[in-house]
Short mmCIF file of C-alpha atoms in Angstrom, two decimals:
data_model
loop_
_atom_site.label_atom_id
_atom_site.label_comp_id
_atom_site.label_asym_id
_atom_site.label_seq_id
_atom_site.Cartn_x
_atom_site.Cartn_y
_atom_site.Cartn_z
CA UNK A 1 5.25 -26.05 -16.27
CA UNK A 2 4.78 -25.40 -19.82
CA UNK A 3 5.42 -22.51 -19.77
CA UNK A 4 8.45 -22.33 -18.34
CA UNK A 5 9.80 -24.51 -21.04
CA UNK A 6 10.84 -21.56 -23.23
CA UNK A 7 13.60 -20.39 -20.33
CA UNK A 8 14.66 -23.70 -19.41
CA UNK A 9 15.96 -24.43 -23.46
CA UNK A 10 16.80 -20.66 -23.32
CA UNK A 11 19.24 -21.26 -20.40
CA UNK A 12 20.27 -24.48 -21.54
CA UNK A 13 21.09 -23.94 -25.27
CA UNK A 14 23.08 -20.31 -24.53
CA UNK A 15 25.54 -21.16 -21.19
CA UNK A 16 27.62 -18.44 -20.23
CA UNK A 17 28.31 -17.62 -24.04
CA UNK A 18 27.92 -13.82 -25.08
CA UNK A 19 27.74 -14.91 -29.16
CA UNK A 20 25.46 -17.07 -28.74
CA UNK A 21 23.35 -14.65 -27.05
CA UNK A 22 23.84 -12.43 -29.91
CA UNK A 23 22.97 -14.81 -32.18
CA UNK A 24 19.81 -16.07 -30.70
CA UNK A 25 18.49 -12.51 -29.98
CA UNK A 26 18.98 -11.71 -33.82
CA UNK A 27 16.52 -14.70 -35.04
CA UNK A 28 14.29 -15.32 -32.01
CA UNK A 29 10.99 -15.48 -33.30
CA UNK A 30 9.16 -12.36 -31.48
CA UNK A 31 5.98 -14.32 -30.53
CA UNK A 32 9.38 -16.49 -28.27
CA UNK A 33 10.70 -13.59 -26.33
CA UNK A 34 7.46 -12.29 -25.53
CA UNK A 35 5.98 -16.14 -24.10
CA UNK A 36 9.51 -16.20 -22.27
CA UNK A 37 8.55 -12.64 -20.65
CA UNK A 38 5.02 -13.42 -19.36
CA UNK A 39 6.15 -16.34 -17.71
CA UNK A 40 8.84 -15.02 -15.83
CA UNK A 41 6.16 -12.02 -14.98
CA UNK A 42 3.74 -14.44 -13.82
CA UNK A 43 6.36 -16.22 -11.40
CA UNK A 44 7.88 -12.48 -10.30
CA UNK A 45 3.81 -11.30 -9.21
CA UNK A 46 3.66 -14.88 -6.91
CA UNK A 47 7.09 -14.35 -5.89
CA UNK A 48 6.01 -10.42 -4.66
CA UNK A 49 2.53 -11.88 -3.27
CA UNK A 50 3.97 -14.34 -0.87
CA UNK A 51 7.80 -12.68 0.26
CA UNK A 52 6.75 -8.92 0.03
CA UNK A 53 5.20 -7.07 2.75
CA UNK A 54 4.51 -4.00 0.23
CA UNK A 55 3.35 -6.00 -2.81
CA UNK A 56 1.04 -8.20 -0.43
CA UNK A 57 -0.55 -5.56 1.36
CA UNK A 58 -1.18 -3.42 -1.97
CA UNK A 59 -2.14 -5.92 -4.25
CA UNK A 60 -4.94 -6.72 -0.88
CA UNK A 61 -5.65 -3.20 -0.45
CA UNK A 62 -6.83 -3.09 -4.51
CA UNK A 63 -8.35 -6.68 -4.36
CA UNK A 64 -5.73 -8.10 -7.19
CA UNK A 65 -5.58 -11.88 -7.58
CA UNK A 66 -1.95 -12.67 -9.01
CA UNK A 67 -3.13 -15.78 -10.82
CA UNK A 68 -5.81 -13.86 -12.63
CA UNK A 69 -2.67 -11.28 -13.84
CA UNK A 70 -1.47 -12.59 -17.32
CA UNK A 71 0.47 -9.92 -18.43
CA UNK A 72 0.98 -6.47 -17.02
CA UNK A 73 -1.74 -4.65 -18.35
CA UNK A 74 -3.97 -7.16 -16.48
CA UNK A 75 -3.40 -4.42 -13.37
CA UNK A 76 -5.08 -1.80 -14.78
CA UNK A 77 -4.17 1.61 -12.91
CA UNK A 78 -1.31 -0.17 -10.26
CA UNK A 79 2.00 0.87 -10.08
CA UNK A 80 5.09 1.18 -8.34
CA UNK A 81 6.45 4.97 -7.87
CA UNK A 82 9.57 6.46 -6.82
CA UNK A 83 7.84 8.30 -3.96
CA UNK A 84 7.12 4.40 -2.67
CA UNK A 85 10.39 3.84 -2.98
CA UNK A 86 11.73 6.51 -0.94
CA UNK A 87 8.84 6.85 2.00
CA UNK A 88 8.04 2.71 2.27
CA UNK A 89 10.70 1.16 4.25
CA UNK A 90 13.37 -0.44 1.70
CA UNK A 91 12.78 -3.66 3.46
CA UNK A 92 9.21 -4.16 2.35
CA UNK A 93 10.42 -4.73 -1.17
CA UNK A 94 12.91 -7.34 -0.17
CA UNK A 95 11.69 -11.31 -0.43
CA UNK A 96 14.81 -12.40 0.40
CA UNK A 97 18.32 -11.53 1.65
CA UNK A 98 20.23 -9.24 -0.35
CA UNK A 99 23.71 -9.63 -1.33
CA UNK A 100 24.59 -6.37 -3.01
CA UNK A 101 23.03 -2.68 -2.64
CA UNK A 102 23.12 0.55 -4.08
CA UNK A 103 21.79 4.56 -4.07
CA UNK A 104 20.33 6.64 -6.46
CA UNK A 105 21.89 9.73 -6.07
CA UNK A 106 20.91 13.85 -5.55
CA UNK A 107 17.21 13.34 -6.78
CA UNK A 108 15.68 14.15 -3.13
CA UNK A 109 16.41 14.88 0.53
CA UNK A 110 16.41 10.74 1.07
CA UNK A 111 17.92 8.56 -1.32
CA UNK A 112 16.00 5.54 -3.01
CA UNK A 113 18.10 1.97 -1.95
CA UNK A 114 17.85 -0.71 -3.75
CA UNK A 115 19.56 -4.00 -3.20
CA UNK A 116 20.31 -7.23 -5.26
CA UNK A 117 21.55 -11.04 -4.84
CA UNK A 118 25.27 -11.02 -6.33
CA UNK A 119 24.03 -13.66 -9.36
CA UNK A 120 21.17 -10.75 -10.22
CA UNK A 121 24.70 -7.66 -10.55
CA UNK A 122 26.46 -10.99 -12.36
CA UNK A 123 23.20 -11.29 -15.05
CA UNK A 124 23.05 -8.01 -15.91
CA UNK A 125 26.24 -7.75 -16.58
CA UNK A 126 25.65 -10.48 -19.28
CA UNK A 127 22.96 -8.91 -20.62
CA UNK A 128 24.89 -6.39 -21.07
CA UNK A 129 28.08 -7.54 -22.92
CA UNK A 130 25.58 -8.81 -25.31
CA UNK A 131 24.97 -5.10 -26.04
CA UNK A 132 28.88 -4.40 -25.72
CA UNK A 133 29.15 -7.47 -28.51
CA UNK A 134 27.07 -5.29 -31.02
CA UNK A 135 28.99 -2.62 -30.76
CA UNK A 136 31.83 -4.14 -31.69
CA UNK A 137 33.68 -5.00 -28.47
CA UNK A 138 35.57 -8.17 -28.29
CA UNK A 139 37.88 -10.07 -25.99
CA UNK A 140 41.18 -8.96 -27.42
CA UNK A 141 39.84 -5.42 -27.28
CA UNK A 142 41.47 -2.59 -23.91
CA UNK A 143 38.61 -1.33 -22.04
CA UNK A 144 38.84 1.76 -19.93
CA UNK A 145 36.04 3.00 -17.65
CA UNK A 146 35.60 6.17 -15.83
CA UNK A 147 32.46 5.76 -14.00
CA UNK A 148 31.83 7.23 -10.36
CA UNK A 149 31.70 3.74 -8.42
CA UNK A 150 30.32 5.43 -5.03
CA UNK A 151 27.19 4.15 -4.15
CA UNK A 152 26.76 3.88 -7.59
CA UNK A 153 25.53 0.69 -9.65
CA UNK A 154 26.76 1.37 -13.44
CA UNK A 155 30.55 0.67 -13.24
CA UNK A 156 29.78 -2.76 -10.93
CA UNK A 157 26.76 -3.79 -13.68
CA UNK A 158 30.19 -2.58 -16.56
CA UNK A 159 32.64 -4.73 -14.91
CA UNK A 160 30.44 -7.95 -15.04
CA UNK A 161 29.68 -7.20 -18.62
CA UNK A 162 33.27 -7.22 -19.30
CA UNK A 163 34.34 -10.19 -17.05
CA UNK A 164 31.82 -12.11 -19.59
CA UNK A 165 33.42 -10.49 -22.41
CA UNK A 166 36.92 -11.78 -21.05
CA UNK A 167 38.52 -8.22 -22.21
CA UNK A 168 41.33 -6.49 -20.59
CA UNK A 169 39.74 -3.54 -18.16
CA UNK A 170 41.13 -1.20 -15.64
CA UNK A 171 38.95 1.40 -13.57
CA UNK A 172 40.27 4.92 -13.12
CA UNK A 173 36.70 5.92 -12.14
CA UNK A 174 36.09 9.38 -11.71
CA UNK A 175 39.68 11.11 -11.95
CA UNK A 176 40.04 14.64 -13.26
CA UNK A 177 39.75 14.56 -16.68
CA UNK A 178 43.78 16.11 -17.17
CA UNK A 179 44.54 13.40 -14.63
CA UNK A 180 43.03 10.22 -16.91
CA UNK A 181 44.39 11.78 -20.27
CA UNK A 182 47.93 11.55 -18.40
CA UNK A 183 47.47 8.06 -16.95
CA UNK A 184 45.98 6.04 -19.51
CA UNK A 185 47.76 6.96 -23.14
CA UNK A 186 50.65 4.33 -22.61
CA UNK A 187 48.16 1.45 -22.02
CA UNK A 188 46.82 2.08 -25.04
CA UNK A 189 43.14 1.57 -24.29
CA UNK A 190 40.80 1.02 -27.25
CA UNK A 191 37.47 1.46 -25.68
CA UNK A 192 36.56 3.97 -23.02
CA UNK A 193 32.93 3.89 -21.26
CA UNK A 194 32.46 6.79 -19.50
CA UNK A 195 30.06 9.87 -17.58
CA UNK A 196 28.68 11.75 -20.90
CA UNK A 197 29.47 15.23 -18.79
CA UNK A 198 33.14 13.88 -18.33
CA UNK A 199 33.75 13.06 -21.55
CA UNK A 200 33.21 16.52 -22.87
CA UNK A 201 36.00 17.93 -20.61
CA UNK A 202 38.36 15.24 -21.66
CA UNK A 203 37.86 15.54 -25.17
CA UNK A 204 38.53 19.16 -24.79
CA UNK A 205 41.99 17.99 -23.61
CA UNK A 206 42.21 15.30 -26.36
CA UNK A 207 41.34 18.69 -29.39
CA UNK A 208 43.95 20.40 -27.73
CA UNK A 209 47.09 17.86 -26.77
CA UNK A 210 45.39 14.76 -29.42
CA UNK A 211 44.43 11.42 -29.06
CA UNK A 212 44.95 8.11 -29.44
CA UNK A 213 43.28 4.96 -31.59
CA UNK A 214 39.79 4.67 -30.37
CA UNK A 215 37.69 1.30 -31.41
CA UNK A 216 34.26 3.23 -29.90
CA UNK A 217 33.21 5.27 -26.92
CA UNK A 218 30.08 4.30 -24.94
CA UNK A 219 28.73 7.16 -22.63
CA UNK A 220 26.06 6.88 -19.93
CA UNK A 221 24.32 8.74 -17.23
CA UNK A 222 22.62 11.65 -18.89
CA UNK A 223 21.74 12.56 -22.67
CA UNK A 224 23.96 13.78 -25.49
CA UNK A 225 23.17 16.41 -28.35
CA UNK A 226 23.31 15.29 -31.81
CA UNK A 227 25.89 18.14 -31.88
CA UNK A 228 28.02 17.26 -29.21
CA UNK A 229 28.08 13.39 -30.42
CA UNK A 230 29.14 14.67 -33.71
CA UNK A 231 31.79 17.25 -32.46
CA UNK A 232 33.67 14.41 -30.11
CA UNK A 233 33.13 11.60 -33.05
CA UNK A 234 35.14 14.18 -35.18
CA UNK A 235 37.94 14.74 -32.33
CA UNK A 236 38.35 11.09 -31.63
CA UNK A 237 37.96 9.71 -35.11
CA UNK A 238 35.09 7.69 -33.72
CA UNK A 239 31.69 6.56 -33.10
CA UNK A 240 29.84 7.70 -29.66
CA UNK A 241 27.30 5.58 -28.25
CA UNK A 242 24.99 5.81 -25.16
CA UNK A 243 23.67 3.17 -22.89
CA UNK A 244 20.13 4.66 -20.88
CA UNK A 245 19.17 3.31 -17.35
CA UNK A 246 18.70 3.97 -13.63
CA UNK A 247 20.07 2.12 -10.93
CA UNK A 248 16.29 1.16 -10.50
CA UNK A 249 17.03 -0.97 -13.62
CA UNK A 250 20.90 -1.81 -12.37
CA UNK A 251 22.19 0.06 -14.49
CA UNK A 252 21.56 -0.20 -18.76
CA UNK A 253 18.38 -1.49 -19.42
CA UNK A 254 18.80 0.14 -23.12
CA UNK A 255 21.75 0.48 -25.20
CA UNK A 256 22.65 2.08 -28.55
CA UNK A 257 23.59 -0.41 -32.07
CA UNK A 258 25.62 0.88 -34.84
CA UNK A 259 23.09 2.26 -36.21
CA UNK A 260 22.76 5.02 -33.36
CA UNK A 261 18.48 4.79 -33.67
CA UNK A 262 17.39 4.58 -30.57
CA UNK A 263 18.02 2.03 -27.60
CA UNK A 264 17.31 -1.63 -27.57
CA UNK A 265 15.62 -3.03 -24.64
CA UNK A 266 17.14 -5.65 -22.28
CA UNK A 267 13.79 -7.69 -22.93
CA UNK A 268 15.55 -10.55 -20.96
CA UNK A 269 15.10 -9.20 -17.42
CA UNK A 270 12.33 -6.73 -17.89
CA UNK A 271 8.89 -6.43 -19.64
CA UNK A 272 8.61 -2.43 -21.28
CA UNK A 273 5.48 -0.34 -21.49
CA UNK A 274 4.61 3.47 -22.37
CA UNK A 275 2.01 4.59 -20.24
CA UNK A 276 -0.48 7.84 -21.77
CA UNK A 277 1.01 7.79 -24.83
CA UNK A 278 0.71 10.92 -27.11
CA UNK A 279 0.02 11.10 -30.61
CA UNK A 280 3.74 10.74 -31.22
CA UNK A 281 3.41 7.98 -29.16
CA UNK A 282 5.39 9.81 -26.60
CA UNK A 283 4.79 8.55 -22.92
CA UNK A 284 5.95 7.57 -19.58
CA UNK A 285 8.08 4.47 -20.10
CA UNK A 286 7.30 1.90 -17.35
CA UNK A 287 8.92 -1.70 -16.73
CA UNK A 288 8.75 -4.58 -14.17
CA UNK A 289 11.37 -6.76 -13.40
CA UNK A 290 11.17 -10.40 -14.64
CA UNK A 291 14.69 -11.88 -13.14
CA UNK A 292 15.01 -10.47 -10.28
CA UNK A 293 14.46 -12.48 -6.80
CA UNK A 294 15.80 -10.02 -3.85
CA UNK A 295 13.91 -6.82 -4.86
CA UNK A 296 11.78 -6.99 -8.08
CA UNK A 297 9.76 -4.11 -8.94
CA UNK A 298 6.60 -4.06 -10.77
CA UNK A 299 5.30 -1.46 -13.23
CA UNK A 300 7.28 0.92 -11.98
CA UNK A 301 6.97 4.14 -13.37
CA UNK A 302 10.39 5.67 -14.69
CA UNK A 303 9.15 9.16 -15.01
CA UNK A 304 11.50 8.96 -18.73
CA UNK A 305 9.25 10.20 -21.70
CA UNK A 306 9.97 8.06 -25.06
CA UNK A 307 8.34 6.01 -27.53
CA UNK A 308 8.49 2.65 -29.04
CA UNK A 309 10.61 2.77 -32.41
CA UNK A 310 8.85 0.11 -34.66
CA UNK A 311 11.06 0.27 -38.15
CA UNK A 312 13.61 -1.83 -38.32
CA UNK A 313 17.40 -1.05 -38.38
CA UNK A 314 19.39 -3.88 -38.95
CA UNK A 315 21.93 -4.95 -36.44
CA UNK A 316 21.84 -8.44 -34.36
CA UNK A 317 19.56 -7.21 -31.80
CA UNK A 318 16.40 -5.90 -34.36
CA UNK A 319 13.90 -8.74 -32.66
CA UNK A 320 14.42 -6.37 -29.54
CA UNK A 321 12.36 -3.60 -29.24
CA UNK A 322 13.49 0.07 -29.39
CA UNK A 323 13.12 3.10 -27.70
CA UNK A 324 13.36 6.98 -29.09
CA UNK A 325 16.04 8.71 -27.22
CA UNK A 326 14.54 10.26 -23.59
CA UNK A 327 13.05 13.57 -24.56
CA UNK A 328 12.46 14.71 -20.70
CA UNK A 329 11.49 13.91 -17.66
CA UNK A 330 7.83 13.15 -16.50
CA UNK A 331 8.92 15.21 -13.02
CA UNK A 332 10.82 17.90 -12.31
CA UNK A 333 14.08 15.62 -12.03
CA UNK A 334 16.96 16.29 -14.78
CA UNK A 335 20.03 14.15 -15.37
CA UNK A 336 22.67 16.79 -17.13
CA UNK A 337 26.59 17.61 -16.17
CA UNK A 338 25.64 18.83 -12.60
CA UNK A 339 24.59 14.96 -12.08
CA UNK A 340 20.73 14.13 -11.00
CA UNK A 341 19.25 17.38 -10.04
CA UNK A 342 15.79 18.73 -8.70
CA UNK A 343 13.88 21.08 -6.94
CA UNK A 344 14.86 20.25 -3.39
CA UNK A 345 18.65 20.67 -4.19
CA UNK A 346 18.38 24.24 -4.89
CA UNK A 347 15.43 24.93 -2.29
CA UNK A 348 18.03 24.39 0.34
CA UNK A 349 20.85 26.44 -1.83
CA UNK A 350 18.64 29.31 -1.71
CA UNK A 351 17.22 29.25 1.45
CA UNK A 352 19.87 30.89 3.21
CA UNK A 353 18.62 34.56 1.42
CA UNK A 354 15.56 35.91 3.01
CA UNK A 355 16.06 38.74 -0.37
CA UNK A 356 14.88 36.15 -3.09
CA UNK A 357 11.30 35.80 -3.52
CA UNK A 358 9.61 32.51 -3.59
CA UNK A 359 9.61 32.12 -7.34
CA UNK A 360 12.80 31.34 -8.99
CA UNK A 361 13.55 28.60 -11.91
CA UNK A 362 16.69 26.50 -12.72
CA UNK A 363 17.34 25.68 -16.27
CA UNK A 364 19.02 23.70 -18.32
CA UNK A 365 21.08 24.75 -21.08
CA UNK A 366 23.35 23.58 -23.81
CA UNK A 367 24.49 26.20 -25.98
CA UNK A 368 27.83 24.19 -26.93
CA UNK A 369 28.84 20.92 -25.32
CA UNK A 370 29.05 21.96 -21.74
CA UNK A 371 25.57 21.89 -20.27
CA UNK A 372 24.49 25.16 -18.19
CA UNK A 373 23.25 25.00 -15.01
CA UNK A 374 21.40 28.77 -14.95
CA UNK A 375 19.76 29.30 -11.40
CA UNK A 376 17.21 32.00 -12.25
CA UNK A 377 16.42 34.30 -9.06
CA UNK A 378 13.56 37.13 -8.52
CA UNK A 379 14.49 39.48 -5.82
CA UNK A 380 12.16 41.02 -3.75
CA UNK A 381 10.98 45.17 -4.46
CA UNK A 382 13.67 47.11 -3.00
CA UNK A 383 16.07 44.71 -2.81
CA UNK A 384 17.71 44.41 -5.64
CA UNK A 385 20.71 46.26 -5.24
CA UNK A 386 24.28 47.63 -6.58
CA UNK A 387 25.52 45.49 -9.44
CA UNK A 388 28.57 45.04 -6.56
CA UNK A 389 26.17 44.27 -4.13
CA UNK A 390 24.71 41.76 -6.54
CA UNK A 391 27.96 40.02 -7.07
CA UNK A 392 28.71 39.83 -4.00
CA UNK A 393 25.59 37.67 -3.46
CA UNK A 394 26.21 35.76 -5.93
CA UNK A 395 29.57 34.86 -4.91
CA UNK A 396 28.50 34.13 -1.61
CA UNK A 397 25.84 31.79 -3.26
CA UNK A 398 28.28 30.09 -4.68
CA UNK A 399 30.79 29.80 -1.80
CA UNK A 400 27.49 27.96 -0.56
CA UNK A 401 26.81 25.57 -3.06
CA UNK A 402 30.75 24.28 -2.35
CA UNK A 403 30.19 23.91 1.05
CA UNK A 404 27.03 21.90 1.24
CA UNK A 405 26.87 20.01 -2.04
CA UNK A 406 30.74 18.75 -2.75
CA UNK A 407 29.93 16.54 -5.09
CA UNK A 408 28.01 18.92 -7.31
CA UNK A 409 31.17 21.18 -6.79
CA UNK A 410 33.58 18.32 -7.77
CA UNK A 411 31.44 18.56 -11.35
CA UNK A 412 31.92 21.48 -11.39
CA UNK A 413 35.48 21.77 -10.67
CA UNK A 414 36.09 19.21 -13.69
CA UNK A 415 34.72 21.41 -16.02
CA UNK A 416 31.19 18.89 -15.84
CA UNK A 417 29.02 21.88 -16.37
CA UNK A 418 29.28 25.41 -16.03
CA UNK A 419 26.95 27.55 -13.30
CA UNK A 420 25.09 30.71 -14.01
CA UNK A 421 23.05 33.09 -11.74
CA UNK A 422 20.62 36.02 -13.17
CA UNK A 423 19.31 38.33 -11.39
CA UNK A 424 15.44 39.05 -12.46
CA UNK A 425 13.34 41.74 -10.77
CA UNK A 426 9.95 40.73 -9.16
CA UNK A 427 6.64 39.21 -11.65
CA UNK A 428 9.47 37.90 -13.92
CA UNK A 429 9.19 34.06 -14.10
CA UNK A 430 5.19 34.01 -13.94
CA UNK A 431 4.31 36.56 -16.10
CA UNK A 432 1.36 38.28 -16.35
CA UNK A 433 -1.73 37.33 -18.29
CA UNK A 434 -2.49 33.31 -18.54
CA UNK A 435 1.28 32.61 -17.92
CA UNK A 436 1.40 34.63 -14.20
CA UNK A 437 -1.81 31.74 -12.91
CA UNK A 438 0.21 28.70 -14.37
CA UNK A 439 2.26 27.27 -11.84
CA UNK A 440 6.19 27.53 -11.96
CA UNK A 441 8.26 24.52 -12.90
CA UNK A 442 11.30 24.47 -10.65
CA UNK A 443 13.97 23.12 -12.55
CA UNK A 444 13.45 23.00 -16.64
CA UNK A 445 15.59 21.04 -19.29
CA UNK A 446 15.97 23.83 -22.00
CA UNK A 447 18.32 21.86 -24.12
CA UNK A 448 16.43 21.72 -27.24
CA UNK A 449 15.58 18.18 -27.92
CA UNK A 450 13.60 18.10 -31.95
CA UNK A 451 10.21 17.20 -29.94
CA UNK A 452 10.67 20.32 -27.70
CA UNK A 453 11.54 23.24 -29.74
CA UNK A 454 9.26 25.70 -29.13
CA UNK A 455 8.36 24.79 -25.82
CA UNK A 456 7.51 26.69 -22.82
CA UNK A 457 9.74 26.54 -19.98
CA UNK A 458 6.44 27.32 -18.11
CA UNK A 459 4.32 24.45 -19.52
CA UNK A 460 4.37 20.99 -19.30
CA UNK A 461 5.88 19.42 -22.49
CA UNK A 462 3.89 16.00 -22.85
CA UNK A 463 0.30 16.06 -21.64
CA UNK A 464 0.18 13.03 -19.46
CA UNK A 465 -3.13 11.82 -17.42
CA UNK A 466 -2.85 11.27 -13.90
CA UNK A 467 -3.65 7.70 -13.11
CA UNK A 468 -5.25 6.46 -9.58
CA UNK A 469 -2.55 4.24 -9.05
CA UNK A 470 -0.17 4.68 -6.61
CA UNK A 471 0.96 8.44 -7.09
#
């Protein structure tokens, strides 16, 4: 009971009040938050034990006593994966009857569900305006988002955030960037939150046919270049932040401050860790939920490589810990214009073409603000062909990649990201040498990140130990 003391004044002393939340998170002693964490931990691992099937049977399976589990290194090797996500039934998870659901999206052939109680969408939402407040946002301020709302959790998680806030907000989710520039001038919005890939095509509008007065931008859903940030802060006169999450999370579980150093940690619903850390400190970044009642997760395994930023930088929310922007992925999944992409999307784009060999490569480029989907392809000796005969493939590739993945081509369409096929004769990807017996990474994120220049497309970029976990 003690130990629950630390909540009850938390919940007591703040109410439903967004500055106050600011304020406490700026002189909370750390030793506070941290005593406030393991507690809630504690009660999420005998919530799991008793109410879920997969938890129960796991934490049997590996002989784990919950009440012997402190804190979550106390598991050693366990954790949760998205591959138990997608081949468990979603139901295992669940202690108790969900209210609100929602998909990732594009990653694999089956899509990972996750589902929520309406108060769990409604406290996130409040974690997150306390973010929204350090930015700057207030409730006499116009809020605009553009977020994709299908299936998808961030613009639900943004409207709750703003419903705390009390701010004026309309949705014009995911219009065509012309469209929104049209529509929304005369309400004279001061804030905009919106798809990172999306905002690139509308400020290409805004250089062209201006803007208006913007307060801030907050982008989400994949990473911005310091170059890009810098080249639409110049068009709209403003800063550019970024939120980082996945709907595993429900959306931001990390957003920017003024200074633009890394994100700070929603530390009131989940406990962080970086698992196989580097000597940079760079590792897998790994959370469990602490809040959550319908579906919590724990020590699950994001598969986002950062690090823990220790020096401080000043705002409200410094007693928070940091994280370095994501430098890659831990799998072969990449979040960039296209949306969430992998290997299996463009094993079934290219499976139609008996002429391509076995190894080909997608990668990800940025060579100005548009990111490059560029879909490298080996064809097989004596079938290369006619430059004609070469475009013709490729346009029927691409007549393809409209028909079966229409929301990829919608991206597209918006100017989201630009696609690019090459042609490579056979031995190219692999190499010969050491390079031709390494294996082939699928899909590569060649934007160059500081940490990754000089990388090879062929190599893993973080050298990260298997555990013997769940895999």
């Amino acid at each position: 009971m003690l130990d629950q003391v630390p909540t009850l004044l938390e919940k007591l002393f703040l109410g439903p009040s967004v500055p106050r939340r600011a304020a406490l998170a700026q002189h909370a002693p750390r030793k506070w938050i941290e005593r406030v964490q393991l507690a809630e931990f504690q009660s999420t691992l005998e919530r799991v034990n008793t109410h879920s099937k997969f938890y129960r049977e796991r934490f049997a399976e590996r002989g784990i006593n919950v009440r012997n589990v402190k804190r979550p290194e106390d598991l050693g090797d366990f954790y949760t994966t998205s591959q138990n996500l997608r081949e468990r039934d979603t139901l295992e998870f669940v202690c108790c009857p969900p209210q609100a659901g929602f998909e990732t999206t594009g990653t694999t052939a089956k899509n990972k569900r996750l589902y929520f109680s309406n108060e769990e969408v409604h406290d996130i939402g409040f974690e997150g305006a306390v973010g929204l407040w350090n930015l700057g946002l207030r409730p006499e301020d116009r809020v605009v988002d553009a977020f994709d709302y299908a299936f998808w959790n961030a613009g639900i998680s943004l409207m709750h955030s703003l419903n705390a806030m009390g701010c004026f907000h309309m949705i014009a989710s995911k219009l065509e960037p012309a469209e929104f520039y049209r529509r929304v001038r005369d309400y004279e919005f001061n804030v905009m939150v919106v798809d990172t890939a999306w905002l690139v095509s509308l400020t290409e509008i805004a250089e062209r046919q201006g803007t208006w007065p913007v307060k801030f931008i907050l982008s989400g859903s994949e990473a911005m270049s310091d170059r890009t940030r810098k080249w639409i802060e110049g068009v709209w006169n403003t800063k550019v932040y970024q939120a980082y999450g996945q709907t595993e999370s429900l959306g931001a579980s990390g957003i920017e401050c003024p200074a633009q150093k890394g994100y700070h940690l929603n530390e009131a619903n989940f406990i962080f860790e970086i698992l196989n850390p580097n000597e940079e400190g760079f590792g897998e970044l790994v959370f469990s939920t602490i809040t959550r009642k319908v579906m919590p997760l724990i020590r699950y395994r994001s598969n986002d490589i950062t690090r823990f930023l220790d020096e401080p930088c000043g705002c409200v929310l410094q007693k928070l810990r940091r994280i370095d922007a994501i430098q890659g992925r831990g799998d072969e999944i990449i979040s960039c214009g296209m949306g969430m992409i992998s290997p299996w999307i463009f094993e079934k784009l290219l499976a139609a073409d008996a002429r391509i060999t076995d190894d080909w490569q997608v990668a990800v480029t940025q060579p100005e603000s548009r990111d490059i989907i560029e879909i490298r392809l080996e064809v097989r000796d004596g079938a290369g062909g006619s430059s004609r005969e070469l475009a013709s493939r490729e346009a029927a590739l691409r007549q393809r990649f409209a028909e079966i993945f229409p929301y990829y081509q919608k991206n597209l369409q918006m100017g989201m990201f630009d696609l690019k096929v090459q042609w490579l004769p056979h031995g190219t990807l692999r190499g010969g040498g050491d390079g031709g017996r390494r294996k082939l990474r699928r899909v590569v994120d060649e934007r160059l990140a500081p940490s990754l220049r000089g990388a090879s497309p062929l190599a893993p970029r973080w050298s990260a130990t298997p555990t013997s976990g769940d895999q």
